mmCIF file of C-alpha atoms in Angstrom:
data_model
loop_
_atom_site.group_PDB
_atom_site.id
_atom_site.type_symbol
_atom_site.label_atom_id
_atom_site.label_comp_id
_atom_site.label_asym_id
_atom_site.label_seq_id
_atom_site.Cartn_x
_atom_site.Cartn_y
_atom_site.Cartn_z
ATOM 1 C CA VAL A 1 -8.129 -7.070 -23.812
ATOM 2 C CA PRO A 2 -9.824 -4.316 -24.627
ATOM 3 C CA LEU A 3 -9.105 -1.105 -21.634
ATOM 4 C CA GLN A 4 -11.316 -0.014 -19.094
ATOM 5 C CA PHE A 5 -9.060 2.625 -17.435
ATOM 6 C CA VAL A 6 -5.912 3.766 -17.500
ATOM 7 C CA LEU A 7 -4.115 5.237 -13.730
ATOM 8 C CA PRO A 8 -1.231 6.026 -12.904
ATOM 9 C CA TYR A 9 0.053 5.867 -8.999
ATOM 10 C CA ALA A 10 3.439 5.679 -7.570
ATOM 11 C CA GLY A 11 3.623 9.130 -7.797
ATOM 12 C CA GLY A 12 3.786 9.087 -11.619
ATOM 13 C CA SER A 13 6.136 6.256 -12.153
ATOM 14 C CA ARG A 14 3.832 3.637 -12.610
ATOM 15 C CA VAL A 15 0.583 3.324 -14.835
ATOM 16 C CA ALA A 16 -1.996 0.589 -13.909
ATOM 17 C CA ALA A 17 -3.665 -0.242 -17.442
ATOM 18 C CA ILE A 18 -6.804 -2.069 -16.214
ATOM 19 C CA GLY A 19 -9.374 -4.361 -18.035
ATOM 20 C CA LEU A 20 -12.541 -5.859 -17.279
ATOM 21 C CA GLN A 21 -10.504 -8.978 -15.409
ATOM 22 C CA ARG A 22 -7.288 -8.336 -15.391
ATOM 23 C CA VAL A 23 -4.543 -5.582 -14.883
ATOM 24 C CA TRP A 24 -0.984 -4.287 -16.042
ATOM 25 C CA PHE A 25 1.622 -2.393 -14.693
ATOM 26 C CA LEU A 26 3.495 -0.696 -16.613
ATOM 27 C CA ASN A 27 6.649 1.477 -16.153
ATOM 28 C CA ALA A 28 6.020 4.970 -16.498
ATOM 29 C CA ASP A 29 8.488 6.275 -18.476
ATOM 30 C CA THR A 30 9.141 3.233 -21.150
ATOM 31 C CA GLY A 31 5.572 1.890 -21.302
ATOM 32 C CA ALA A 32 7.282 -1.711 -20.343
ATOM 33 C CA ILE A 33 5.189 -4.208 -18.860
ATOM 34 C CA VAL A 34 6.591 -4.801 -15.120
ATOM 35 C CA ASN A 35 4.012 -7.545 -13.890
ATOM 36 C CA LYS A 36 5.989 -10.354 -12.202
ATOM 37 C CA ASP A 37 6.573 -13.006 -15.098
ATOM 38 C CA GLY A 38 5.195 -10.134 -18.207
ATOM 39 C CA LYS A 39 2.180 -12.021 -16.711
ATOM 40 C CA SER A 40 -1.562 -9.925 -15.848
ATOM 41 C CA VAL A 41 -3.036 -9.661 -12.311
ATOM 42 C CA ASP A 42 -6.453 -11.104 -12.780
ATOM 43 C CA ALA A 43 -9.787 -11.137 -11.023
ATOM 44 C CA SER A 44 -10.948 -14.599 -9.224
ATOM 45 C CA GLY A 45 -13.124 -16.858 -12.266
ATOM 46 C CA THR A 46 -16.188 -14.459 -13.614
ATOM 47 C CA LEU A 47 -15.657 -11.516 -10.946
ATOM 48 C CA GLN A 48 -14.969 -8.241 -12.778
ATOM 49 C CA VAL A 49 -12.595 -5.404 -11.565
ATOM 50 C CA VAL A 50 -14.511 -2.685 -9.972
ATOM 51 C CA GLN A 51 -12.915 -0.802 -7.843
ATOM 52 C CA VAL A 52 -8.843 0.232 -7.223
ATOM 53 C CA GLN A 53 -7.383 1.491 -4.173
ATOM 54 C CA LEU A 54 -3.945 2.798 -4.117
ATOM 55 C CA GLY A 55 -1.224 2.949 -1.754
ATOM 56 C CA ARG A 56 -0.172 6.448 -0.606
ATOM 57 C CA ALA A 57 0.843 8.924 -3.096
ATOM 58 C CA THR A 58 3.965 7.570 -3.746
ATOM 59 C CA SER A 59 2.788 3.855 -2.423
ATOM 60 C CA PRO A 60 3.761 0.885 -5.564
ATOM 61 C CA GLU A 61 1.167 -0.512 -2.986
ATOM 62 C CA PHE A 62 -2.156 -1.245 -4.997
ATOM 63 C CA TYR A 63 -5.668 -3.300 -4.413
ATOM 64 C CA LEU A 64 -7.824 -4.449 -6.961
ATOM 65 C CA LEU A 65 -11.124 -5.171 -5.675
ATOM 66 C CA ASN A 66 -13.522 -6.998 -7.676
ATOM 67 C CA GLY A 67 -17.200 -7.880 -7.931
ATOM 68 C CA SER A 68 -19.747 -9.285 -9.982
ATOM 69 C CA GLY A 69 -19.713 -6.246 -12.425
ATOM 70 C CA PRO A 70 -19.834 -2.572 -12.826
ATOM 71 C CA GLY A 71 -22.022 -0.823 -10.134
ATOM 72 C CA GLU A 72 -21.936 -4.253 -7.676
ATOM 73 C CA LEU A 73 -19.854 -4.021 -4.387
ATOM 74 C CA PRO A 74 -16.582 -6.027 -4.285
ATOM 75 C CA LEU A 75 -16.259 -9.678 -3.406
ATOM 76 C CA GLU A 76 -12.642 -9.698 -3.929
ATOM 77 C CA ILE A 77 -9.416 -8.010 -2.873
ATOM 78 C CA VAL A 78 -6.478 -8.896 -4.459
ATOM 79 C CA ALA A 79 -3.286 -6.772 -2.881
ATOM 80 C CA VAL A 80 0.270 -6.035 -5.111
ATOM 81 C CA ASP A 81 2.831 -5.012 -3.020
ATOM 82 C CA SER A 82 4.824 -4.131 -6.383
ATOM 83 C CA GLY A 83 4.229 -4.722 -10.053
ATOM 84 C CA GLU A 84 7.462 -6.568 -10.204
ATOM 85 C CA LYS A 85 6.935 -8.938 -8.190
ATOM 86 C CA GLY A 86 3.319 -9.896 -8.427
ATOM 87 C CA GLU A 87 0.209 -10.487 -6.575
ATOM 88 C CA LEU A 88 0.659 -10.620 -2.833
ATOM 89 C CA PHE A 89 -2.342 -11.943 -1.221
ATOM 90 C CA ARG A 90 -6.403 -12.443 -2.931
ATOM 91 C CA TYR A 91 -9.274 -12.925 -0.212
ATOM 92 C CA GLU A 92 -12.510 -13.361 -1.103
ATOM 93 C CA VAL A 93 -15.707 -12.888 0.966
ATOM 94 C CA SER A 94 -19.623 -13.804 0.290
ATOM 95 C CA SER A 95 -21.037 -10.417 1.460
ATOM 96 C CA SER A 96 -19.376 -7.628 0.414
ATOM 97 C CA LEU A 97 -16.200 -5.285 1.281
ATOM 98 C CA SER A 98 -14.232 -2.386 0.716
ATOM 99 C CA CYS A 99 -11.267 -0.813 1.887
ATOM 100 C CA SER A 100 -8.928 2.462 2.280
ATOM 101 C CA VAL A 101 -5.321 3.167 3.383
ATOM 102 C CA ASP A 102 -4.086 5.256 6.040
ATOM 103 C CA ASN A 103 -2.085 8.235 6.761
ATOM 104 C CA ASP A 104 0.717 5.593 7.595
ATOM 105 C CA ASN A 105 -0.092 3.433 3.973
ATOM 106 C CA ARG A 106 -1.461 0.607 6.831
ATOM 107 C CA LEU A 107 -4.671 -1.018 4.550
ATOM 108 C CA TRP A 108 -8.077 -1.087 6.481
ATOM 109 C CA MET A 109 -10.808 -3.588 5.077
ATOM 110 C CA ARG A 110 -14.361 -3.502 6.216
ATOM 111 C CA THR A 111 -16.290 -6.888 5.540
ATOM 112 C CA GLY A 112 -19.981 -7.214 6.830
ATOM 113 C CA ASN A 113 -19.744 -5.171 10.244
ATOM 114 C CA SER A 114 -15.900 -6.281 10.845
ATOM 115 C CA LEU A 115 -13.431 -3.512 10.704
ATOM 116 C CA VAL A 116 -9.926 -5.165 9.879
ATOM 117 C CA GLN A 117 -7.003 -3.743 9.471
ATOM 118 C CA THR A 118 -4.055 -5.561 8.151
ATOM 119 C CA LEU A 119 -0.432 -6.095 8.469
ATOM 120 C CA PRO A 120 1.786 -3.949 6.744
ATOM 121 C CA LEU A 121 2.268 -5.323 2.784
ATOM 122 C CA ALA A 122 5.883 -5.839 3.777
ATOM 123 C CA ASP A 123 5.173 -8.687 6.490
ATOM 124 C CA TYR A 124 3.372 -10.642 4.228
ATOM 125 C CA ARG A 125 5.986 -10.198 1.810
ATOM 126 C CA LYS A 126 8.157 -12.422 4.420
ATOM 127 C CA VAL A 127 6.158 -15.394 4.356
ATOM 128 C CA ARG A 128 5.644 -15.209 0.055
ATOM 129 C CA PRO A 129 8.845 -14.756 -1.794
#
């Protein structure tokens, strides 16, 4: 898969290799893929990765924002709390969404006219091993 972007994150300990629809997480020291079962985290259907949102500076949390193509607003968010654990949750809307992480590493999402603060990702992981 041709890569569109390579992005260091988690305090430089990880690198995200981002294709149009697939993302791999790599150990920055060894270059080894750390994705769960070695499988990429993918956008749904024909959606493409149009933006990403990182957690705080040293956090391994990573969010894919997927839309119908470059320059389009995101329609789907995929949360990853750690590349080794894989996808944590996926949420798709019919309008558009955006997100940001606050100083406490909590995700805020805007969907339409609504603003929502998610639970800490550790709470989602408790119900999805």
